[in-house]
Structures are given as C-alpha cells and as structure tokens.
Coordinates of C-alpha atoms in Angstrom, one line a residue:
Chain A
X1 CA 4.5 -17.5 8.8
X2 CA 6.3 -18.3 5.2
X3 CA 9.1 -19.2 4.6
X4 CA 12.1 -17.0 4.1
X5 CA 12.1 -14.7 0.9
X6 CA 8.3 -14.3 0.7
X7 CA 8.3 -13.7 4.8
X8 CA 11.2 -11.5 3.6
X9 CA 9.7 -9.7 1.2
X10 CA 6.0 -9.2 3.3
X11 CA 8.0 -7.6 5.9
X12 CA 9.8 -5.3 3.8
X13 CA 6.9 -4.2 1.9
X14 CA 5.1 -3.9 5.5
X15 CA 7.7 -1.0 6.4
X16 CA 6.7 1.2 3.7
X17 CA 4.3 3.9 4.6
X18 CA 0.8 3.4 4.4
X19 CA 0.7 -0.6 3.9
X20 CA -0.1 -2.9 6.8
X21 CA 0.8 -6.9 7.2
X22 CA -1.9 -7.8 5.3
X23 CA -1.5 -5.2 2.0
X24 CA 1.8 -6.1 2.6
X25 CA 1.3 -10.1 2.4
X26 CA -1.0 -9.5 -0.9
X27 CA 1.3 -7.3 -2.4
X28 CA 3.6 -10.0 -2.2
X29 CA 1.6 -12.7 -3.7
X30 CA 0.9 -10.6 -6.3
X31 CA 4.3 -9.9 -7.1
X32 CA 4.8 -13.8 -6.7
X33 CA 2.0 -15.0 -8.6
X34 CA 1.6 -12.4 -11.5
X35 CA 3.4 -13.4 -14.6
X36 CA 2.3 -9.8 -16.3
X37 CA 3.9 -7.8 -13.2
X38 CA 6.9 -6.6 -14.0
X39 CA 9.8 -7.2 -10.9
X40 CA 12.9 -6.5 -13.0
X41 CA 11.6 -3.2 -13.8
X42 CA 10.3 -2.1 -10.1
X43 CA 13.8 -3.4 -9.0
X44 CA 16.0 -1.3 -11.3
X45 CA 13.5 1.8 -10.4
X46 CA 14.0 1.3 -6.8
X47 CA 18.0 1.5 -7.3
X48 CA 17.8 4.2 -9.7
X49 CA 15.8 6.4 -7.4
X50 CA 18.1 7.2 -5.0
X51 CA 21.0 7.4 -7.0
X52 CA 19.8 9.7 -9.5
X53 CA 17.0 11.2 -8.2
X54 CA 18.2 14.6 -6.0
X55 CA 16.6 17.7 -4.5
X56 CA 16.5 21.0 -7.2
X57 CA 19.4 23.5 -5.7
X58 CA 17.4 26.4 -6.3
X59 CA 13.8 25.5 -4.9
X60 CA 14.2 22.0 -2.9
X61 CA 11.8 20.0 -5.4
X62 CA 12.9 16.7 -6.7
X63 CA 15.3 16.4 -9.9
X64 CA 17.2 14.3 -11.7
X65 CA 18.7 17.6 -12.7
X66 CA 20.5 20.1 -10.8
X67 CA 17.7 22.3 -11.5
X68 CA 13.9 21.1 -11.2
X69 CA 11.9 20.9 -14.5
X70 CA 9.9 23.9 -12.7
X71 CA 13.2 26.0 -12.3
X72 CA 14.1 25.1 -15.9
X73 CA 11.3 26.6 -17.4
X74 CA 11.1 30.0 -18.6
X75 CA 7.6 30.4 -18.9
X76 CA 7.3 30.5 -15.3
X77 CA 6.7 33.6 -13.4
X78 CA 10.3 33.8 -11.3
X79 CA 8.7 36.9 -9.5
X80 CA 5.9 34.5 -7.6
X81 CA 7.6 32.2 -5.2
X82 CA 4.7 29.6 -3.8
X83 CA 6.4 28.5 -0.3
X84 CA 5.4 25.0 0.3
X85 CA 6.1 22.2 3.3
X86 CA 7.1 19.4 0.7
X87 CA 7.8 18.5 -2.6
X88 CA 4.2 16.2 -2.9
X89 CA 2.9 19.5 -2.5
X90 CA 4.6 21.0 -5.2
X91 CA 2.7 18.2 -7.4
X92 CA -0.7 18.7 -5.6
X93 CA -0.7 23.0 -6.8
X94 CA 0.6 21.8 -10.1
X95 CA -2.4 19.5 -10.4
X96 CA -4.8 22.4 -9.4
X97 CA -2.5 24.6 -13.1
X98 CA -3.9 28.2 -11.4
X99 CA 0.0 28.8 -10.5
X100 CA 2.5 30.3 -12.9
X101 CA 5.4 30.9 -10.0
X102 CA 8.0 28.8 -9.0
X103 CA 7.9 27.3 -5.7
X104 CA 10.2 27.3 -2.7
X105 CA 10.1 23.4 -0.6
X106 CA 10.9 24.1 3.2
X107 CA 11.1 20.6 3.7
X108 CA 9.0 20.4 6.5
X109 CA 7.3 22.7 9.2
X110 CA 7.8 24.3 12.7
X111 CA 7.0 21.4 15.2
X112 CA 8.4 21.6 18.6
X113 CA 7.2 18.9 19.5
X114 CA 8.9 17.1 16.6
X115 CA 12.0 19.1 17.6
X116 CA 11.6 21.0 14.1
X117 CA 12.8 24.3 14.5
X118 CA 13.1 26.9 11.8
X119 CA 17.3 26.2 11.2
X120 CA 16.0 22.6 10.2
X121 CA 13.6 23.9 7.4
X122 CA 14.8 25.9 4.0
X123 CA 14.6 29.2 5.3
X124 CA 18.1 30.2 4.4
X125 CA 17.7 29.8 0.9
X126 CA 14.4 31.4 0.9
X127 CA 15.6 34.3 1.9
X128 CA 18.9 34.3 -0.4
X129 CA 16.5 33.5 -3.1
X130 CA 14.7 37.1 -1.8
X131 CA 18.0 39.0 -1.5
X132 CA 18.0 40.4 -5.0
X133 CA 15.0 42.2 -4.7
X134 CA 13.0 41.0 -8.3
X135 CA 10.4 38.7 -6.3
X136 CA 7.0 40.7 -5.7
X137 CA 4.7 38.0 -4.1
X138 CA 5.7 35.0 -1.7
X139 CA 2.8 32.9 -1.5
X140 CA 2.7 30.7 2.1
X141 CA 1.0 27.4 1.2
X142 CA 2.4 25.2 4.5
X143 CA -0.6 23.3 5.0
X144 CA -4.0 24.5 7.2
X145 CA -2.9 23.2 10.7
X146 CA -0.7 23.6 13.6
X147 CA 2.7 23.0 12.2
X148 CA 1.5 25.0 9.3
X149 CA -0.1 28.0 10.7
X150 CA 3.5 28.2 12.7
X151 CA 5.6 27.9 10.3
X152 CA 3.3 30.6 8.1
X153 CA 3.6 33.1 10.7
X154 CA 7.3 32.8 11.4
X155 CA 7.7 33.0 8.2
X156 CA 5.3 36.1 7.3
X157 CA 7.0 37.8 10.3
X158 CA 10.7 37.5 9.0
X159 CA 9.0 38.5 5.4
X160 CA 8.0 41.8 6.7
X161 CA 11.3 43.5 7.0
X162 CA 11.8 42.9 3.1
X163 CA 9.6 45.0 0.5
X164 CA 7.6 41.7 -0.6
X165 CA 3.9 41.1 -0.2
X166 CA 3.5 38.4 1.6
X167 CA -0.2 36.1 0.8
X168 CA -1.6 32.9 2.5
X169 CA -3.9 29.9 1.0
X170 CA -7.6 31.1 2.1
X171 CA -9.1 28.5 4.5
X172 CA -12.7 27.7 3.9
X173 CA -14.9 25.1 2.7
X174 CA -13.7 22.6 0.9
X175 CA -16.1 22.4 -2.6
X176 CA -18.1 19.5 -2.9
X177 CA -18.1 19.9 0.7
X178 CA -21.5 20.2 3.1
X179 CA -21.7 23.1 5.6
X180 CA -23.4 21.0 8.5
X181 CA -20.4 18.6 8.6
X182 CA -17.7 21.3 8.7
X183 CA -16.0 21.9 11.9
X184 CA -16.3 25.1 13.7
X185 CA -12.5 26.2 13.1
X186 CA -13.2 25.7 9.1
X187 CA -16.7 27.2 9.4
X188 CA -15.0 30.1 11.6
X189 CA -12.7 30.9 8.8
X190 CA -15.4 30.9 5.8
X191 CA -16.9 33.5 7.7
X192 CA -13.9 35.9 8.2
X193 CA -12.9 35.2 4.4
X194 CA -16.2 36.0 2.9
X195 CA -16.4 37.7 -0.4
X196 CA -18.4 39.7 -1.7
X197 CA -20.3 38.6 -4.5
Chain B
X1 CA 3.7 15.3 -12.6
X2 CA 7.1 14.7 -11.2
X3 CA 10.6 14.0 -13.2
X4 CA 11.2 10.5 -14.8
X5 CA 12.2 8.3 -12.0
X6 CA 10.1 8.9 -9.3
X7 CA 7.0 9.2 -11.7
X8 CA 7.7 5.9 -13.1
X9 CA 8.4 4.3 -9.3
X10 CA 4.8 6.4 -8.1
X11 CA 3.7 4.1 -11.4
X12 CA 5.0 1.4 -10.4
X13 CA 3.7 1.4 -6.9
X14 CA 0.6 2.5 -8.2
X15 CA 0.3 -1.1 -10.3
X16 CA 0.0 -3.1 -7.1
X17 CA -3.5 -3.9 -5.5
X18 CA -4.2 -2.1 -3.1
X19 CA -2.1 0.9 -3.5
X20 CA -3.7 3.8 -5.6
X21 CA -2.1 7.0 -7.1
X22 CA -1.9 8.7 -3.4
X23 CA -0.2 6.1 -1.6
X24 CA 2.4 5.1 -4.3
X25 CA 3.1 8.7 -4.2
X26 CA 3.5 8.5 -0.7
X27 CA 5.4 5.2 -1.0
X28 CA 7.5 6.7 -3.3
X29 CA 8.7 10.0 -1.6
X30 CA 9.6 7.9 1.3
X31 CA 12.0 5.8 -0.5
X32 CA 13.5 9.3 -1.6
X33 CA 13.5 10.5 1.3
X34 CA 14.5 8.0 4.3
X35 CA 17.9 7.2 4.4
X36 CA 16.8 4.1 6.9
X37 CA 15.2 2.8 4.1
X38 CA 17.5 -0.2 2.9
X39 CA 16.4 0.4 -0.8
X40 CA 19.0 -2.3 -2.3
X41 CA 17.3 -4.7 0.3
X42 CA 13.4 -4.2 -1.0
X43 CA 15.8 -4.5 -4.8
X44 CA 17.4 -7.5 -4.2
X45 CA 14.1 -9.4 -2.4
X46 CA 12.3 -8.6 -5.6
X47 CA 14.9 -10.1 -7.8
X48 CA 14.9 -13.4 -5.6
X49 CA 11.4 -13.6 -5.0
X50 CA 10.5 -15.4 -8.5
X51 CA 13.8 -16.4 -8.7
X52 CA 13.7 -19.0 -5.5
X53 CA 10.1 -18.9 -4.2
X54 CA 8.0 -21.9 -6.3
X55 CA 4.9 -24.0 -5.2
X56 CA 5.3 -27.4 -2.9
X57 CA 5.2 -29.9 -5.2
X58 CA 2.6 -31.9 -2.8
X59 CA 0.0 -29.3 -1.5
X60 CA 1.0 -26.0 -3.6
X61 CA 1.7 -23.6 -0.2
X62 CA 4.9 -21.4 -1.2
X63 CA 8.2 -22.3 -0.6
X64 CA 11.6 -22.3 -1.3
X65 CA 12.1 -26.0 -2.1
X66 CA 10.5 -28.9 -3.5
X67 CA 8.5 -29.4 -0.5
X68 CA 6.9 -26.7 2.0
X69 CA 7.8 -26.6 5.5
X70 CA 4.7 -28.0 6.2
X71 CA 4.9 -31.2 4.3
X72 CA 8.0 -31.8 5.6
X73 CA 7.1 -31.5 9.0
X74 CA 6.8 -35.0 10.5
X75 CA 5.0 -33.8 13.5
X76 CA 1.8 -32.7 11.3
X77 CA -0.6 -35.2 10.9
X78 CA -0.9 -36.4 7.1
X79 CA -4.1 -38.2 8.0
X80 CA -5.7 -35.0 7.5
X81 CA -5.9 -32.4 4.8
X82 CA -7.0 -29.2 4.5
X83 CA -8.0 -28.1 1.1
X84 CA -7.7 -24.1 1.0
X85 CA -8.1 -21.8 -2.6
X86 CA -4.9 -19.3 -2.1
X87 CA -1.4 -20.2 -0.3
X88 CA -2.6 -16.9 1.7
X89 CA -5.6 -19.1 3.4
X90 CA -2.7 -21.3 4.3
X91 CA -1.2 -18.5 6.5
X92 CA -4.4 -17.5 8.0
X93 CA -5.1 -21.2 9.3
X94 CA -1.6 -21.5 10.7
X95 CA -2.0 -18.2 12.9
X96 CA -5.1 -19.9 14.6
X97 CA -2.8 -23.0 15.7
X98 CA -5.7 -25.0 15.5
X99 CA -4.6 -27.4 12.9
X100 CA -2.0 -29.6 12.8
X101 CA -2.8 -31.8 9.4
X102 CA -1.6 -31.0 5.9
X103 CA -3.3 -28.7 3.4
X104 CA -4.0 -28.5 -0.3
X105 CA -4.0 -25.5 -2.4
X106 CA -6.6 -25.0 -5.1
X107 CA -5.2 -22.1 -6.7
X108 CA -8.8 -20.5 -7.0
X109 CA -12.3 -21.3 -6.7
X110 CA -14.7 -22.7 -9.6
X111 CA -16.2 -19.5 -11.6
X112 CA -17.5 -19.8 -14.7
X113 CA -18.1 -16.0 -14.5
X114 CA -14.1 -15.5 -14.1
X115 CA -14.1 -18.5 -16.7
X116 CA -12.6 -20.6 -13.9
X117 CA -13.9 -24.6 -14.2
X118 CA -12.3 -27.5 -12.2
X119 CA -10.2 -28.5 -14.7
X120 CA -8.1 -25.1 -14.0
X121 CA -7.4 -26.3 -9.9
X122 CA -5.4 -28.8 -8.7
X123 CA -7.8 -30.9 -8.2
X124 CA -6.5 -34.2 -10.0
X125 CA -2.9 -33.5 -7.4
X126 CA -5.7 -34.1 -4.9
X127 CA -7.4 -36.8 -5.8
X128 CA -3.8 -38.2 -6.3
X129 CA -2.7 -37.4 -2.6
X130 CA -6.3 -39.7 -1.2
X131 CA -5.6 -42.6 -3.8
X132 CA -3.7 -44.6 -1.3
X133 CA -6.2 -44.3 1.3
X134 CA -4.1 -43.0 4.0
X135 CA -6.0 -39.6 4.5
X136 CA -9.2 -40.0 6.6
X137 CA -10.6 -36.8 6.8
X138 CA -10.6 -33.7 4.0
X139 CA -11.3 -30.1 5.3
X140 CA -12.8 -27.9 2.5
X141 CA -11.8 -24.5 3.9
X142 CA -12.4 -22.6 0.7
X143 CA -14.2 -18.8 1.0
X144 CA -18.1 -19.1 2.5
X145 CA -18.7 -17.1 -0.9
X146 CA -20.5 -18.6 -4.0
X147 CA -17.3 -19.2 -5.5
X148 CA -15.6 -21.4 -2.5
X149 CA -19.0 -23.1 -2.0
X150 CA -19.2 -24.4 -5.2
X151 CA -15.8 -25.4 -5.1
X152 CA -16.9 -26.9 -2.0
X153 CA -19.7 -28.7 -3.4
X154 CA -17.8 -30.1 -6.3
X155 CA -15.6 -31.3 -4.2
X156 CA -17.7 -33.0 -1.8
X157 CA -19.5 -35.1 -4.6
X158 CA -16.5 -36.2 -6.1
X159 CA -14.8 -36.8 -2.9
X160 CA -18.1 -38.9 -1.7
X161 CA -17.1 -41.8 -4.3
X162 CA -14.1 -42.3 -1.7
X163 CA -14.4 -43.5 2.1
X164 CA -13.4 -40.3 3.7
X165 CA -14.5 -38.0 5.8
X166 CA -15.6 -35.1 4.6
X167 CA -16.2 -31.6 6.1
X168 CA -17.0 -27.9 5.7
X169 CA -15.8 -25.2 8.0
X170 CA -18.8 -23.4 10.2
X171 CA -20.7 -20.8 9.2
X172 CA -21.7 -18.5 11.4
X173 CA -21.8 -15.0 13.4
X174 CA -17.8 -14.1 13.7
X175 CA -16.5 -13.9 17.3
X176 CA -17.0 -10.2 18.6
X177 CA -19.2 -9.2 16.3
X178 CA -22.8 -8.0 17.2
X179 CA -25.8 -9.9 15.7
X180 CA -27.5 -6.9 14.9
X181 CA -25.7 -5.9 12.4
X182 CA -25.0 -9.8 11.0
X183 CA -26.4 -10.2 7.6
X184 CA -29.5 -12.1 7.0
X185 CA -27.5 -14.9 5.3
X186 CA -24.9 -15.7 7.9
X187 CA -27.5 -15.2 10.7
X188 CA -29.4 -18.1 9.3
X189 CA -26.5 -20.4 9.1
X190 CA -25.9 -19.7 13.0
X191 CA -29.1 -20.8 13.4
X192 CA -28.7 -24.1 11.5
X193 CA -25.7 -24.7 13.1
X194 CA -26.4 -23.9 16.5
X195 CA -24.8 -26.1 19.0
X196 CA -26.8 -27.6 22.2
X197 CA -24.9 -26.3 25.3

C-alpha cells in the first residue's frame, strides 16, 4: 500500500508479537512523523541486544553478565530456588519483592503437543544446581495451566528422591477479583486451599 | 526490572503508541529470544526510514521521491482530488479501490483545542493545485469527528469562491453493523441521507 521503506518498515514491525497491520502502520508513522522520537537510539538498542545481552549460566535469566544481577547478589537467599517457565517471569515475582531466593528459568514447559518434552527445558541444571545439598526449598512457580501443572508435577516427582521440600504457587482468587465471575476450576481450588483465619 | 539493555529496549518499545509496559516487554523478549527475528533488518529500516521516506511535494502522501506514486501515476484522474487529514487516510481509501483521482494531505484537522488553526495545514498547497482550474471536483474526506468537520467546513466556504464541485463523504450506519446499537448521532445522518430505492 506505501511505498517501499515505510511498507518495509509496517511489515516488519507487523511481525513482532502482539502488534497487528494497523498498530504496526501507526507505529510507523509515528516513527516517521515524530521529530522528538528517537530512531538512532531504538536502532543501536535493537543491535546491542542480541549481541550483548545473554542468558545467566547459573539460573537461565537474562544478563549482560555471565551471571544475572539476581545471581550476583549476596543478599539473596541461595537456599530458596523459585523455579519459573521464563525469564518475564522472573521480573513479574520481582515486582510482587515477597521473594528473597534466587530463581531457576526452565525456559519453557511440558507441552506435547508443542513437542516440549522435559530434555528441551532446564532440568539438568536444576538439578546440578541441587546436587550439593545446601538448597532447603524449591518453589514451582510454572504458571496455573496445563503446560504448567505438567511441568510442576514432573518436576515435584523427580524432586522427591532428594531431601528438599518441594512448594507450589497457591491457586485461588485473584484479589480485586469477584467470586461470581470466577470459573469453577479457580473457585474449586479456593476451596481446597482455604485458611483458616 | 531487568539488566541495561533489554530494560532500555522494553523502554523504548514502551514509547510508541499503542504499545504499553506489557507488550514492549513482550516485544522485547522476543527479539532476545527468536533467532528468526532479522534484528539488523528492523535496525537498518529504522535508520533509512527518515533518512529516505519525505512528503510528495504535490499532495503530501509519503514517499520516497519528490513525487508519490500516486501523482505520478498517469492513469489517475487529476480532475479530481481527494483532500484527506493523515497520509494513513490515504492508505485506507486506496484499499477500497474506489477511487481513482489524486489526493491532498492536510497534515491534521483544525483544533483550536490542540492549538491547531488553518494556517498550520497545507491548505494554501491546495488552493495552489485548483488555481489553474483543471480540478472539477474536491472530496473532503477528513474524520466525521468535530475536528475533520470543521476542517470540512472551512474548507467548503473557502473552496465555494471557486467553480468546483464540492463534496463530503456519507455519513451513516457502517456496513455490518446493527442499528441498534448505532449512536444517536450517526443514526440521524442515515436518516438525512437516506437514499430512494
């Protein structure tokens, strides 16, 4: 519909998760017609990113370092190992500051429908990271679904043979939330998670 | 949240409309991590787009020379010209293939809230391409919202002093939509401009 570059550019932009042809189309006049928008800088990001940006050796999380700012730091509890699916998730707990542990990126879950199997996910290193004995608590935080609950379960089966507790995110409601619009598998699990108050 | 570069690239993401925290995080991790991305591509794009891509010098679409595509088609009709607010209204027009004349960029809409006045649209480029008397009829096709009709309004007094045609685009219920649920406004100009079958 334009010509060349802008076209160019629209379509590029359109590939990128999340942004259909017309996002994509505005994004691209913005970047066209915006003075105060930066381009240079964007462009020199987008190069930088994959050159210098690389996955911590210890946990999976991203780094510019060998070892994740998380890793790094010795005020974190290296006894607590929070087992996530992805390193967004990493930033979504971090958000939430109730965890002190390190974390442990799988890089995905169990999907055979996906063909994901557990050689394609972290678990190797998990469980070299477990070998010495000085973790106490491996949290499973793979997310509340299929893939998830899989993935939890493997994992909480191959935990068992070590002397390491092994805990799980508690499903419920979400706050905020209302109790009539919940479905019946969250509402299910509210119920078997009740506490006593 | 995260380390240097990919916080500054979520940041960056994050400054263009339509994209908020979540999905330039989102954006972001899958740069990282799809190796089908072609990164230097989206890089290089950027780096041409405002490098290459300027404004016809006739009608103001995009393009990459002097003259648009469209103006330097000699199978459009130049007796008739389009008058649009955004080079994006341009593309929307062409996808119908219902026109086949030339068009005229505003580059906005009057708004004196927005601090916009005639003075700040190309206006006198227009009144430039009618002096010769070749055009016969001028489409306004700005937005059917206050700003585009008083564009529209302005426009059609000032084009009145010359002997051409002048029209508006219809108003009216869009095609698959349900009357029902048609605002009050819109309803009424479907009634105004009903046609006799």
């Amino acid at each position: 519909m334009y010509d060349g570059i802008v076209q160019d550019l629209i379509d590029e932009f359109g590939r990128l998760p999340g942004i259909g042809p017309k996002s994509a189309q505005r994004i691209a006049f913005h970047i066209l017609q915006s003075p105060s928008f930066d381009v240079s800088r964007l462009s020199q990001l987008l190069g930088e990113v994959r050159e210098k940006v690389r996955f911590c050796e210890i946990c999976g999380n991203v780094s510019e370092q060998d070892r994740c700012s998380i890793c790094r730091d010795p005020r974190r509890n290296p006894a607590l190992i929070c087992v996530v699916e992805d390193a967004k998730d990493v930033a979504a707990i971090e958000r939430t500051r109730e965890f002190r542990g390190l974390y442990h990126v799988l890089g995905g879950a169990i999907s055979p429908i996906a063909g994901i199997g557990p050689d394609d996910l972290r678990i190797t290193q998990l469980m070299q990271r477990l070998a010495d004995g000085s973790v106490q608590e491996v949290i499973l935080a793979t997310n509340p679904n299929l893939e998830g609950e899989a993935t939890a379960t493997y994992l909480s089966r191959l935990l068992h043979t070590l002397e390491i507790r092994v805990t799980r995110l508690a499903s419920g409601l979400p706050v905020g939330g209302d109790l009539e619009y919940a479905d019946e598998v969250t509402l299910g699990r509210a119920f078997e998670g009740r506490r006593t108050l």
